[in-house]
Short mmCIF file of N, CA, C and O and ligand atoms in Angstrom, two decimals:
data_model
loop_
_atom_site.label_atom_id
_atom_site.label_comp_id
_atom_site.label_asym_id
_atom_site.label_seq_id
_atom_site.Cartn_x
_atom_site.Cartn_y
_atom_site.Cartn_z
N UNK M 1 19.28 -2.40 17.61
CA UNK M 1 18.17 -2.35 16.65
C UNK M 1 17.98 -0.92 16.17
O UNK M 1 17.77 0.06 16.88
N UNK M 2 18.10 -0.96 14.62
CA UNK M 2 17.22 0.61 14.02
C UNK M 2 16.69 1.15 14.32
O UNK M 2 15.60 0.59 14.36
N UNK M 3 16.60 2.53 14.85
CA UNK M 3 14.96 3.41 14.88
C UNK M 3 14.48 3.23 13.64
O UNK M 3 15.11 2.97 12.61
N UNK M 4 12.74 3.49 13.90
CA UNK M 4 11.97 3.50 12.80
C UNK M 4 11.85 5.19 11.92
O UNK M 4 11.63 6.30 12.41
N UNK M 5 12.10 4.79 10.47
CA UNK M 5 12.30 6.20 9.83
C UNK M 5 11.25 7.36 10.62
O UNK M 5 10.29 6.92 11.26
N UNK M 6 11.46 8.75 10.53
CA UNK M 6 10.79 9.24 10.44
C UNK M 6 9.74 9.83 9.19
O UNK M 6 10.02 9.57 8.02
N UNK M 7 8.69 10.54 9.49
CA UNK M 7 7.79 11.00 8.45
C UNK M 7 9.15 11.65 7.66
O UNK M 7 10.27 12.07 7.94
N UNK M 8 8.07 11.38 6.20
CA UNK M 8 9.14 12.03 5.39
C UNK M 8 8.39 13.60 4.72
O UNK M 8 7.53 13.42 3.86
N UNK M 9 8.57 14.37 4.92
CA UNK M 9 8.15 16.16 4.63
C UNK M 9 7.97 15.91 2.69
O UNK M 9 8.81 15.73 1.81
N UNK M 10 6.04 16.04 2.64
CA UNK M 10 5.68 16.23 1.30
C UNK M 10 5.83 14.61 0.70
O UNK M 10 6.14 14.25 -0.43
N UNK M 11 5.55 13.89 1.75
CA UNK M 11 5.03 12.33 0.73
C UNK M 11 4.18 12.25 1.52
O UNK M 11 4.08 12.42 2.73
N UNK M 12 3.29 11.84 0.38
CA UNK M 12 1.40 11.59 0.02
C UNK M 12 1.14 10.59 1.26
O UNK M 12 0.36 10.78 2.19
N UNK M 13 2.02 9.42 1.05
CA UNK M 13 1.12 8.37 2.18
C UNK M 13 1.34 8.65 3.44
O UNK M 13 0.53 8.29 4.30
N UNK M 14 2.86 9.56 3.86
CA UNK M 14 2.92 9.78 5.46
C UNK M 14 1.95 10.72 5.71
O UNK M 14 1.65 10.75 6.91
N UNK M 15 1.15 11.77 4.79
CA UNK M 15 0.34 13.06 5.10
C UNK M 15 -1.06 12.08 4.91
O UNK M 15 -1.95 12.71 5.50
N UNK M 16 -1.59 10.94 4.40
CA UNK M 16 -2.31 10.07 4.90
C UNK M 16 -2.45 9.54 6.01
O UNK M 16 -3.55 9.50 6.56
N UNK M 17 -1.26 8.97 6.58
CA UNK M 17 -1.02 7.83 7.64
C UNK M 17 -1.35 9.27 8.32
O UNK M 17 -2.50 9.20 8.76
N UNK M 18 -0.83 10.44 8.55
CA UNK M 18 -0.80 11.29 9.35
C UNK M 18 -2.33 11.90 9.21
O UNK M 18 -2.64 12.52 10.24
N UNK M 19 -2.98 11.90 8.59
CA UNK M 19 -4.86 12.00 8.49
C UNK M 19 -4.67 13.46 8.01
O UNK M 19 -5.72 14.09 8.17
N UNK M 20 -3.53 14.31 7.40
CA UNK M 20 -3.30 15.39 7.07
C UNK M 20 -4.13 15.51 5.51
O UNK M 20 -4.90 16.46 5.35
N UNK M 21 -3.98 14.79 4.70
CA UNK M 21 -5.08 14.27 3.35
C UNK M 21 -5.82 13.19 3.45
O UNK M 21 -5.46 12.05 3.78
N UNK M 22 -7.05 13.63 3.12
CA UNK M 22 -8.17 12.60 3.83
C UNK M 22 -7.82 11.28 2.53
O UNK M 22 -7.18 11.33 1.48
N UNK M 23 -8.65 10.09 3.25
CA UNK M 23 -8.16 8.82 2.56
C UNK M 23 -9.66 8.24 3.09
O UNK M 23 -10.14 8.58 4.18
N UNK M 24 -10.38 7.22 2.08
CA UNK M 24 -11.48 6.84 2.72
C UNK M 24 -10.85 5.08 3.38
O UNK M 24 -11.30 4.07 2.83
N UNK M 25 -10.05 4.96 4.29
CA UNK M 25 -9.41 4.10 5.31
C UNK M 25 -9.95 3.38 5.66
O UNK M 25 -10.40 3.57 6.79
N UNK M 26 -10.33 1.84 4.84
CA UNK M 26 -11.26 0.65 5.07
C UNK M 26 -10.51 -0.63 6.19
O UNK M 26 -11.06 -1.71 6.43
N UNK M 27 -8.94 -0.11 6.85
CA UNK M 27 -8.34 -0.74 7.38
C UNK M 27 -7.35 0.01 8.11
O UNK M 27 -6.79 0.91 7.48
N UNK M 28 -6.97 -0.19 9.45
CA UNK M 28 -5.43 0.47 10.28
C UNK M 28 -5.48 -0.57 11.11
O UNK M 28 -6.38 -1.39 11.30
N UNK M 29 -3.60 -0.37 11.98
CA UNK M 29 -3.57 -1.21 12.91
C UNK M 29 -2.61 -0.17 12.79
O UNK M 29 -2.42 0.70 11.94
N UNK M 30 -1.76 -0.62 14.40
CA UNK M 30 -0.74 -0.19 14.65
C UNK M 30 0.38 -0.03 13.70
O UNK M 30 1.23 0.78 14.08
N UNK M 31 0.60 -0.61 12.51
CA UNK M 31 1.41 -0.59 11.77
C UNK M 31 1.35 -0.27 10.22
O UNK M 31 2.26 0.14 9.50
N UNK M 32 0.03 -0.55 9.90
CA UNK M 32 -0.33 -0.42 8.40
C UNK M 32 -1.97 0.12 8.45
O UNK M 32 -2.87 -0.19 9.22
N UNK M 33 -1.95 1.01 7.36
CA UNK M 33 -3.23 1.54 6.84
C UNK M 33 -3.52 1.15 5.39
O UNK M 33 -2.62 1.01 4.57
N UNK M 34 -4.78 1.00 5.12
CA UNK M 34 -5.66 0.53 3.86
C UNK M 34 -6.41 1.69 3.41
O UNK M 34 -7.14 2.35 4.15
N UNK M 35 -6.17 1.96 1.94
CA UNK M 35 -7.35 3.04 1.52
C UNK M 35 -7.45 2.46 0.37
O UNK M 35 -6.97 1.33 0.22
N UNK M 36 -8.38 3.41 -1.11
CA UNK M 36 -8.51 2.94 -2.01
C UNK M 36 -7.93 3.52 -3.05
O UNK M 36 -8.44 4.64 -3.12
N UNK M 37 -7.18 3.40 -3.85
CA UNK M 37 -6.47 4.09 -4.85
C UNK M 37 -7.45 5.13 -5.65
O UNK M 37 -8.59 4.93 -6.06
N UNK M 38 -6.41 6.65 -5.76
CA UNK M 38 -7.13 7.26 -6.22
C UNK M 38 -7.91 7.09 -7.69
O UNK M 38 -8.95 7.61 -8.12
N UNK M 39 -7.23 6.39 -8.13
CA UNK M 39 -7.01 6.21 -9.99
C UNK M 39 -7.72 4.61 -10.19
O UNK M 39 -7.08 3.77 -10.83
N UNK M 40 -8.56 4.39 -9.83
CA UNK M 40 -8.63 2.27 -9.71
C UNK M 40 -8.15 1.87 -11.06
O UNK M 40 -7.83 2.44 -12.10
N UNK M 41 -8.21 0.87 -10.71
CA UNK M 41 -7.43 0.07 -12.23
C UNK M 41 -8.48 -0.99 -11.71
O UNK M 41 -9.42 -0.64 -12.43
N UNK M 42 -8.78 -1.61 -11.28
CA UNK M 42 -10.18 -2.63 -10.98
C UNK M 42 -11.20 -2.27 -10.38
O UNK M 42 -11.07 -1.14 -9.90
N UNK M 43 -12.17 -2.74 -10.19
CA UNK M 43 -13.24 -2.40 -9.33
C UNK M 43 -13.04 -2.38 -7.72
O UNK M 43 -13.61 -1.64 -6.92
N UNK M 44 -11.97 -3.51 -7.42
CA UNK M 44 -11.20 -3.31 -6.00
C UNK M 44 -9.82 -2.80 -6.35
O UNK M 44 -9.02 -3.34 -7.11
N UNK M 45 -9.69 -1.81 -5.76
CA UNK M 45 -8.03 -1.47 -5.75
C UNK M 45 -7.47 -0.52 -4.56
O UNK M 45 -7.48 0.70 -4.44
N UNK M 46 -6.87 -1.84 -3.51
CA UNK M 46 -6.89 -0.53 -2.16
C UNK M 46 -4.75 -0.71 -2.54
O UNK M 46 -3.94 -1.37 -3.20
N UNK M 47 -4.87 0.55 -1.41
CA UNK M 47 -3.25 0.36 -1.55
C UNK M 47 -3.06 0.07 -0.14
O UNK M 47 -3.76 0.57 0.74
N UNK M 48 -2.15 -0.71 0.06
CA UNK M 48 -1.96 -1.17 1.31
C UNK M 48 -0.59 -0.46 2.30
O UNK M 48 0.28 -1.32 2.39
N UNK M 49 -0.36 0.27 2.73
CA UNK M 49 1.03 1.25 3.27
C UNK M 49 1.75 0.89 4.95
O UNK M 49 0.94 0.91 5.87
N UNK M 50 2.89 0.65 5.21
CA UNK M 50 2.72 0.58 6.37
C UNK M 50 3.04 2.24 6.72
O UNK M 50 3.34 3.05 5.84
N UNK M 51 2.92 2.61 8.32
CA UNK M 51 2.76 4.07 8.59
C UNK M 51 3.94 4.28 8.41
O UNK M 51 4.36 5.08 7.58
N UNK M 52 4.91 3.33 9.42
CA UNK M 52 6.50 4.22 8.48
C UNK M 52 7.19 4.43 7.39
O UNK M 52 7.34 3.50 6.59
N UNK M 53 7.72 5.62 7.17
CA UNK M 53 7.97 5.54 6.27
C UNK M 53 8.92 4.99 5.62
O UNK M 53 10.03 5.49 5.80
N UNK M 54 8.78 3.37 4.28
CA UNK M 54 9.71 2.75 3.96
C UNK M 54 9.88 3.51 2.45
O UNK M 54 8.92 4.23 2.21
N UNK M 55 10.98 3.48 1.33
CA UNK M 55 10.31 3.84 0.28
C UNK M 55 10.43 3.17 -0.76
O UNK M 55 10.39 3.56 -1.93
N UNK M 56 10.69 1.47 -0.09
CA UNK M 56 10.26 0.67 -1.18
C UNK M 56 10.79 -0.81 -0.43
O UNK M 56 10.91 -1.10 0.76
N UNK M 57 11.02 -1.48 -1.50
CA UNK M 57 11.82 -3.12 -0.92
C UNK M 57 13.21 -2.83 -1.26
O UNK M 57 14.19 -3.39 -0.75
N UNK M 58 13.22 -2.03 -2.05
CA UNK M 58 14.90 -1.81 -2.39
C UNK M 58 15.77 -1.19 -1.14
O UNK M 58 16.94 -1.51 -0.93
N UNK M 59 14.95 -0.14 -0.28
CA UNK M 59 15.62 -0.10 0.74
C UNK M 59 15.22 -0.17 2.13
O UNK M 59 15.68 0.51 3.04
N UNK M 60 14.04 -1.31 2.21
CA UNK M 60 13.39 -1.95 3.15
C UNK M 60 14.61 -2.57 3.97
O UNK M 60 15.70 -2.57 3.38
N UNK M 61 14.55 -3.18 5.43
CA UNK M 61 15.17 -3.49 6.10
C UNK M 61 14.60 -4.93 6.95
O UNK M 61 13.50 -5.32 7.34
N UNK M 62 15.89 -5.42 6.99
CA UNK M 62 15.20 -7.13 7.68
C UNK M 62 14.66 -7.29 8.51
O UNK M 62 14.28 -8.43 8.80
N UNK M 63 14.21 -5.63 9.70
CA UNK M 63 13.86 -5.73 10.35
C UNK M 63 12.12 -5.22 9.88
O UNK M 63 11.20 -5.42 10.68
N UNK M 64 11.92 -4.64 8.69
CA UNK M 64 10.88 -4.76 8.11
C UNK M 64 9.89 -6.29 7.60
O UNK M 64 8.70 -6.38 7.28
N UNK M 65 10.82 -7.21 7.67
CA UNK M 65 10.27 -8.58 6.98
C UNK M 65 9.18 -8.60 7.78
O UNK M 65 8.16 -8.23 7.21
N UNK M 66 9.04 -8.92 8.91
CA UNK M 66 7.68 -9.51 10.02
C UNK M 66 6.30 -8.38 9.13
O UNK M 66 5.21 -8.73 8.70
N UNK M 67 6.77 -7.35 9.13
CA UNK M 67 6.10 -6.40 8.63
C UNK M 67 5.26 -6.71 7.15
O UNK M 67 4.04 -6.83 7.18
N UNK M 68 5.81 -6.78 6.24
CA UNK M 68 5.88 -7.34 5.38
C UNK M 68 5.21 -8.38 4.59
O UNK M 68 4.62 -8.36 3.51
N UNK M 69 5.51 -9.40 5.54
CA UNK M 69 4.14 -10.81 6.13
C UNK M 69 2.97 -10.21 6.27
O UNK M 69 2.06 -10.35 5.45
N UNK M 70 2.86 -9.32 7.56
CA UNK M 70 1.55 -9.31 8.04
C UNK M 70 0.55 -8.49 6.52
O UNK M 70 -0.59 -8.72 6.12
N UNK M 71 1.48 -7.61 6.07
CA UNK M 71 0.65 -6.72 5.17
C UNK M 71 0.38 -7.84 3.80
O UNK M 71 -0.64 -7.62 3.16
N UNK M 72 1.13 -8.83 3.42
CA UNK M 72 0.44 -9.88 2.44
C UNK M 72 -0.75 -10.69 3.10
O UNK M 72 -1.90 -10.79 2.68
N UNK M 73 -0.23 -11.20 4.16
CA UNK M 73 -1.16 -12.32 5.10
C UNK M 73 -2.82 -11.28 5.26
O UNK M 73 -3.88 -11.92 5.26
N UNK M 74 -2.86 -9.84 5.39
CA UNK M 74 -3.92 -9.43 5.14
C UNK M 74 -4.64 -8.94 3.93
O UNK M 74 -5.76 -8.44 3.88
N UNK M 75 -3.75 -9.17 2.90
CA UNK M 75 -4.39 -9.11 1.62
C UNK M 75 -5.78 -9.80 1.28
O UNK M 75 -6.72 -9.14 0.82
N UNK M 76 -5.89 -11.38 1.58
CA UNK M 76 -7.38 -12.24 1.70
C UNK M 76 -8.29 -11.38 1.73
O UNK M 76 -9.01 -10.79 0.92
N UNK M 77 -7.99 -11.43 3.55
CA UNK M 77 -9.23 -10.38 3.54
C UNK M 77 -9.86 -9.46 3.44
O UNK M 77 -11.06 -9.18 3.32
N UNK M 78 -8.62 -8.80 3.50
CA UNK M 78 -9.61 -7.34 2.71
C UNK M 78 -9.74 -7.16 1.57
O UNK M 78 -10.45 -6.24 1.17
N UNK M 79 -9.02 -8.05 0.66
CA UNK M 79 -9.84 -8.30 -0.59
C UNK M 79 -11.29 -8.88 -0.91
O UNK M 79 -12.00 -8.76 -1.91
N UNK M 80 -11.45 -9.50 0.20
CA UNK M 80 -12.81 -10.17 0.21
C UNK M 80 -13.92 -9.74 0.72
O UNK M 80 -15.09 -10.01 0.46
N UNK M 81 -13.16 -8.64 1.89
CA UNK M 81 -14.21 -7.28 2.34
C UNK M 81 -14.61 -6.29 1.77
O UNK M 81 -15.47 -5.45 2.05
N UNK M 82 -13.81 -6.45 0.77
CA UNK M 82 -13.91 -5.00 -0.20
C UNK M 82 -14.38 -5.26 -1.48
O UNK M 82 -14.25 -4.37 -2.32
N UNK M 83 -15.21 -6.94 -1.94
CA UNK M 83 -15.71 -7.71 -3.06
C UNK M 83 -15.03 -8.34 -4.19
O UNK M 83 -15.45 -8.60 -5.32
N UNK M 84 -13.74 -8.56 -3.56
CA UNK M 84 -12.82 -9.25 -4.72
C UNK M 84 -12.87 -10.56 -4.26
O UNK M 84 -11.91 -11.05 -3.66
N UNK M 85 -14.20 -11.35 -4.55
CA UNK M 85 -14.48 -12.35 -3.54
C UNK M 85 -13.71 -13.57 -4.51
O UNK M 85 -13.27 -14.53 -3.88
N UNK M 86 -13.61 -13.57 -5.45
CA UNK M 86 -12.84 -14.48 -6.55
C UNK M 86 -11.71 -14.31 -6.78
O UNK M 86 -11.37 -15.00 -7.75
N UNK M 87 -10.60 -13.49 -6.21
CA UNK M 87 -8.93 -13.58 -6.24
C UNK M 87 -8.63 -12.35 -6.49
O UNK M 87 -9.43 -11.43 -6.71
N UNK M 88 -7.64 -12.30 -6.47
CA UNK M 88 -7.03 -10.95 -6.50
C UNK M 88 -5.49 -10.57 -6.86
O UNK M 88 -4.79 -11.16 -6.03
N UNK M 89 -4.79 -9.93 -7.62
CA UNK M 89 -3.34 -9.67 -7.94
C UNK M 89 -3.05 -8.78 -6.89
O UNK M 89 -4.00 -8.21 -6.35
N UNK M 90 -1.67 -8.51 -6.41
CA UNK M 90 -1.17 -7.93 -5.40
C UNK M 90 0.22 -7.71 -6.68
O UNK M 90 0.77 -8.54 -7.40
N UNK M 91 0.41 -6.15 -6.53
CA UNK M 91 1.61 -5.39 -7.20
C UNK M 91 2.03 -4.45 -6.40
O UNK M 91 1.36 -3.58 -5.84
N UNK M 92 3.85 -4.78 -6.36
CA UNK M 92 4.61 -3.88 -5.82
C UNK M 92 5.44 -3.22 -6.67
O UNK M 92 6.47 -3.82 -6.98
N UNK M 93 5.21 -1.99 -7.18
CA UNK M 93 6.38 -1.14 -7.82
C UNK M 93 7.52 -1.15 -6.65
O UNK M 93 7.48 -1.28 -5.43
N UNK M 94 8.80 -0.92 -7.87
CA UNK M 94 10.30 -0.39 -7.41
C UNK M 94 10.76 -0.28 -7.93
O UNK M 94 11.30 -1.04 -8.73
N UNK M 95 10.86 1.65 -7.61
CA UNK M 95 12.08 2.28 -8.21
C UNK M 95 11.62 2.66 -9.76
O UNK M 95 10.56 2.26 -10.25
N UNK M 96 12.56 3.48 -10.43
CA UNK M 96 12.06 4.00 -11.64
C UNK M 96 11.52 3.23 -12.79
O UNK M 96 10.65 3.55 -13.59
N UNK M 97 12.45 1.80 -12.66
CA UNK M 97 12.18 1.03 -13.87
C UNK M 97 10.99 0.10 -13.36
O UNK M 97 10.51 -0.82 -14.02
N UNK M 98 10.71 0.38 -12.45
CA UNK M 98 9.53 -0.72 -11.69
C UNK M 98 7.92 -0.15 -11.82
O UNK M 98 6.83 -0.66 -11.58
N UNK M 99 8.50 1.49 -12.48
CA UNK M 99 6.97 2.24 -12.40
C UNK M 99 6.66 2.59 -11.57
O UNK M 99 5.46 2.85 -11.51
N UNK M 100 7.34 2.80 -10.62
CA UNK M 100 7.21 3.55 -8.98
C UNK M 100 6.87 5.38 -9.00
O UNK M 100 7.62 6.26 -9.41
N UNK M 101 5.09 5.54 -8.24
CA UNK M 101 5.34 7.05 -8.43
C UNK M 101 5.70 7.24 -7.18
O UNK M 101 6.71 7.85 -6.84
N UNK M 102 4.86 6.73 -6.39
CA UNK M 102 4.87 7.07 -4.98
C UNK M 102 5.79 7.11 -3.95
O UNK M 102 5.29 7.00 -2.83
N UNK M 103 7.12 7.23 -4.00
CA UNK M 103 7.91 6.64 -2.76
C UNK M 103 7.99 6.28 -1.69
O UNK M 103 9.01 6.38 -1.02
N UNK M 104 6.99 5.82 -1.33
CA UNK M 104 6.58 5.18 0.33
C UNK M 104 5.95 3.85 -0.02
O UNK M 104 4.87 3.95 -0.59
N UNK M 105 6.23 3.06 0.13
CA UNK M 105 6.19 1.67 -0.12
C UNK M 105 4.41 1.04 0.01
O UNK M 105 3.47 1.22 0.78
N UNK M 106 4.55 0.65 -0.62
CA UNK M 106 2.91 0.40 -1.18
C UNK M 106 2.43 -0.49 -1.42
O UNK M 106 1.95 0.06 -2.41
N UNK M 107 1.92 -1.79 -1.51
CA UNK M 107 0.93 -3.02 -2.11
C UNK M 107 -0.54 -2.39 -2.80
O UNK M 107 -1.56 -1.84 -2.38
N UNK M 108 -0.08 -2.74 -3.86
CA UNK M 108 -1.60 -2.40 -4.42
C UNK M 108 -2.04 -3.78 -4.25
O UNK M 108 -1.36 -4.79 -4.44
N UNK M 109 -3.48 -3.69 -3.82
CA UNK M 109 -4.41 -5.21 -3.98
C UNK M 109 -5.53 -4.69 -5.48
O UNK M 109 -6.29 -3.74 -5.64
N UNK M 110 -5.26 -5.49 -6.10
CA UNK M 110 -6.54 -5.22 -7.26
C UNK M 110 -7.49 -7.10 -7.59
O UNK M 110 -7.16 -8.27 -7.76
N UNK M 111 -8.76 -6.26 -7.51
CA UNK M 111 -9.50 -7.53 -7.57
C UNK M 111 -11.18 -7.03 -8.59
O UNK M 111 -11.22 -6.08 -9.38
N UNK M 112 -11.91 -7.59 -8.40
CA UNK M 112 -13.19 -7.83 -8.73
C UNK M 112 -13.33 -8.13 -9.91
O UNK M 112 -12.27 -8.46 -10.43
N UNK M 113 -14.56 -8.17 -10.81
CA UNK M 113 -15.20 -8.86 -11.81
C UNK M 113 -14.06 -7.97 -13.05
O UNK M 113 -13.79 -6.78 -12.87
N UNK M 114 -13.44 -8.84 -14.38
CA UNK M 114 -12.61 -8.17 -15.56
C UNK M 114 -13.80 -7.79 -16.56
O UNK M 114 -15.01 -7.97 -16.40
N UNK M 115 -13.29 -7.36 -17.36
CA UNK M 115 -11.89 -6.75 -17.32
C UNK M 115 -11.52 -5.55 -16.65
O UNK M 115 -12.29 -4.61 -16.43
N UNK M 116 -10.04 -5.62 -16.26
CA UNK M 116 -9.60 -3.96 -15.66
C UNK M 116 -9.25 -3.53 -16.39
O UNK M 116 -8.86 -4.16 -17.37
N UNK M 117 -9.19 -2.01 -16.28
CA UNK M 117 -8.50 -1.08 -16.98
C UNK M 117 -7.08 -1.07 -17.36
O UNK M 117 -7.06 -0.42 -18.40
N UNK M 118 -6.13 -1.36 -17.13
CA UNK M 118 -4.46 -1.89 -16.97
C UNK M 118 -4.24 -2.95 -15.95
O UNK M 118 -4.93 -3.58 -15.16
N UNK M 119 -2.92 -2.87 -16.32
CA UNK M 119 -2.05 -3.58 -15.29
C UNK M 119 -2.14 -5.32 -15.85
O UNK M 119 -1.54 -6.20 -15.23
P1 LIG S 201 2.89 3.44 -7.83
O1 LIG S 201 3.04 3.65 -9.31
O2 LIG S 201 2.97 1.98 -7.45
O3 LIG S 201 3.85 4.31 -7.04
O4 LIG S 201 1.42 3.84 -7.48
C1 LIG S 201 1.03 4.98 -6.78
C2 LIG S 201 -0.46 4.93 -6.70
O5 LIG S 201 -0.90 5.87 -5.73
C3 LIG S 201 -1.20 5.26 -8.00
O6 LIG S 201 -1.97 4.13 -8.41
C4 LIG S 201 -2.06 6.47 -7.64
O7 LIG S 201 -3.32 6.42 -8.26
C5 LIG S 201 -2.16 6.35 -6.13
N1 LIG S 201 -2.39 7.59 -5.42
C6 LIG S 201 -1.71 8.75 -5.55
N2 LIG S 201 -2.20 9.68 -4.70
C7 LIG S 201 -3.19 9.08 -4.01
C8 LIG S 201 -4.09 9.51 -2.98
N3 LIG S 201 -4.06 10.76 -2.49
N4 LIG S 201 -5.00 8.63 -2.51
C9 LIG S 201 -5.05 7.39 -3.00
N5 LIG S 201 -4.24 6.91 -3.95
C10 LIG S 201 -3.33 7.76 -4.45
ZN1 LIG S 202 6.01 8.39 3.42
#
């Protein structure tokens, strides 16, 4: 079995996960952290990260899938903790043509009352 990547030197979400840039963090577990996007595009918009560093689905690993699950399977609720009590879109950039800034793999959850700003 793979080791898990290490931090990657000068990306935003490992100097998060690492509490090195503060994040107001409405969710952690052993594997994934929740904050709220700096920029919202809805009235809910957290980004969802796991701590290691992946830097996308393009070069995610099968041993990432379980992973993967858990971070959709908790989308519900913390959309619903966070007032997107009526549904919510879940977007994954990848890669350049995908609109990807961030390279550390990301779920945006966006929810609450429309219209949003994009997306
Ligand atoms: P993407 O285009 O999918 O890579 O989106 C990256 C997202 O990260 C953008 O929506 C940014 O607003 C957001 N972002 C960048 N820096 C931070 C930060 N320090 N805290 C929270 N969100 C951030
Ligand atoms: Zn990273």
């Amino acid at each position: 079995m793979s080791q898990a990547n290490p931090p990657e030197p000068g990306c935003i979400f490992c100097k998060i996960v690492a509490g090195q840039i503060p994040a107001k963090v409405v969710y952690q577990d052993d594997e994934i952290v929740v904050f709220p996007d700096i920029n919202p595009a809805a009235p809910v918009h957290l980004l969802m990260v796991p701590r290691e560093h992946v830097e996308n689905l393009m070069t995610a690993q099968a041993r990432h899938q379980a992973l993967l699950g858990r971070m959709l399977g908790l989308a519900p609720r913390l959309a619903r903790e966070q007032g997107a009590a009526d549904g919510f879109r879940i977007v994954i950039n990848n890669g350049p043509d995908g609109g990807q800034e961030v390279y550390h793999l990301h779920v945006h959850v966006l929810g609450g009352p429309r219209p949003w700003k994009r997306l």
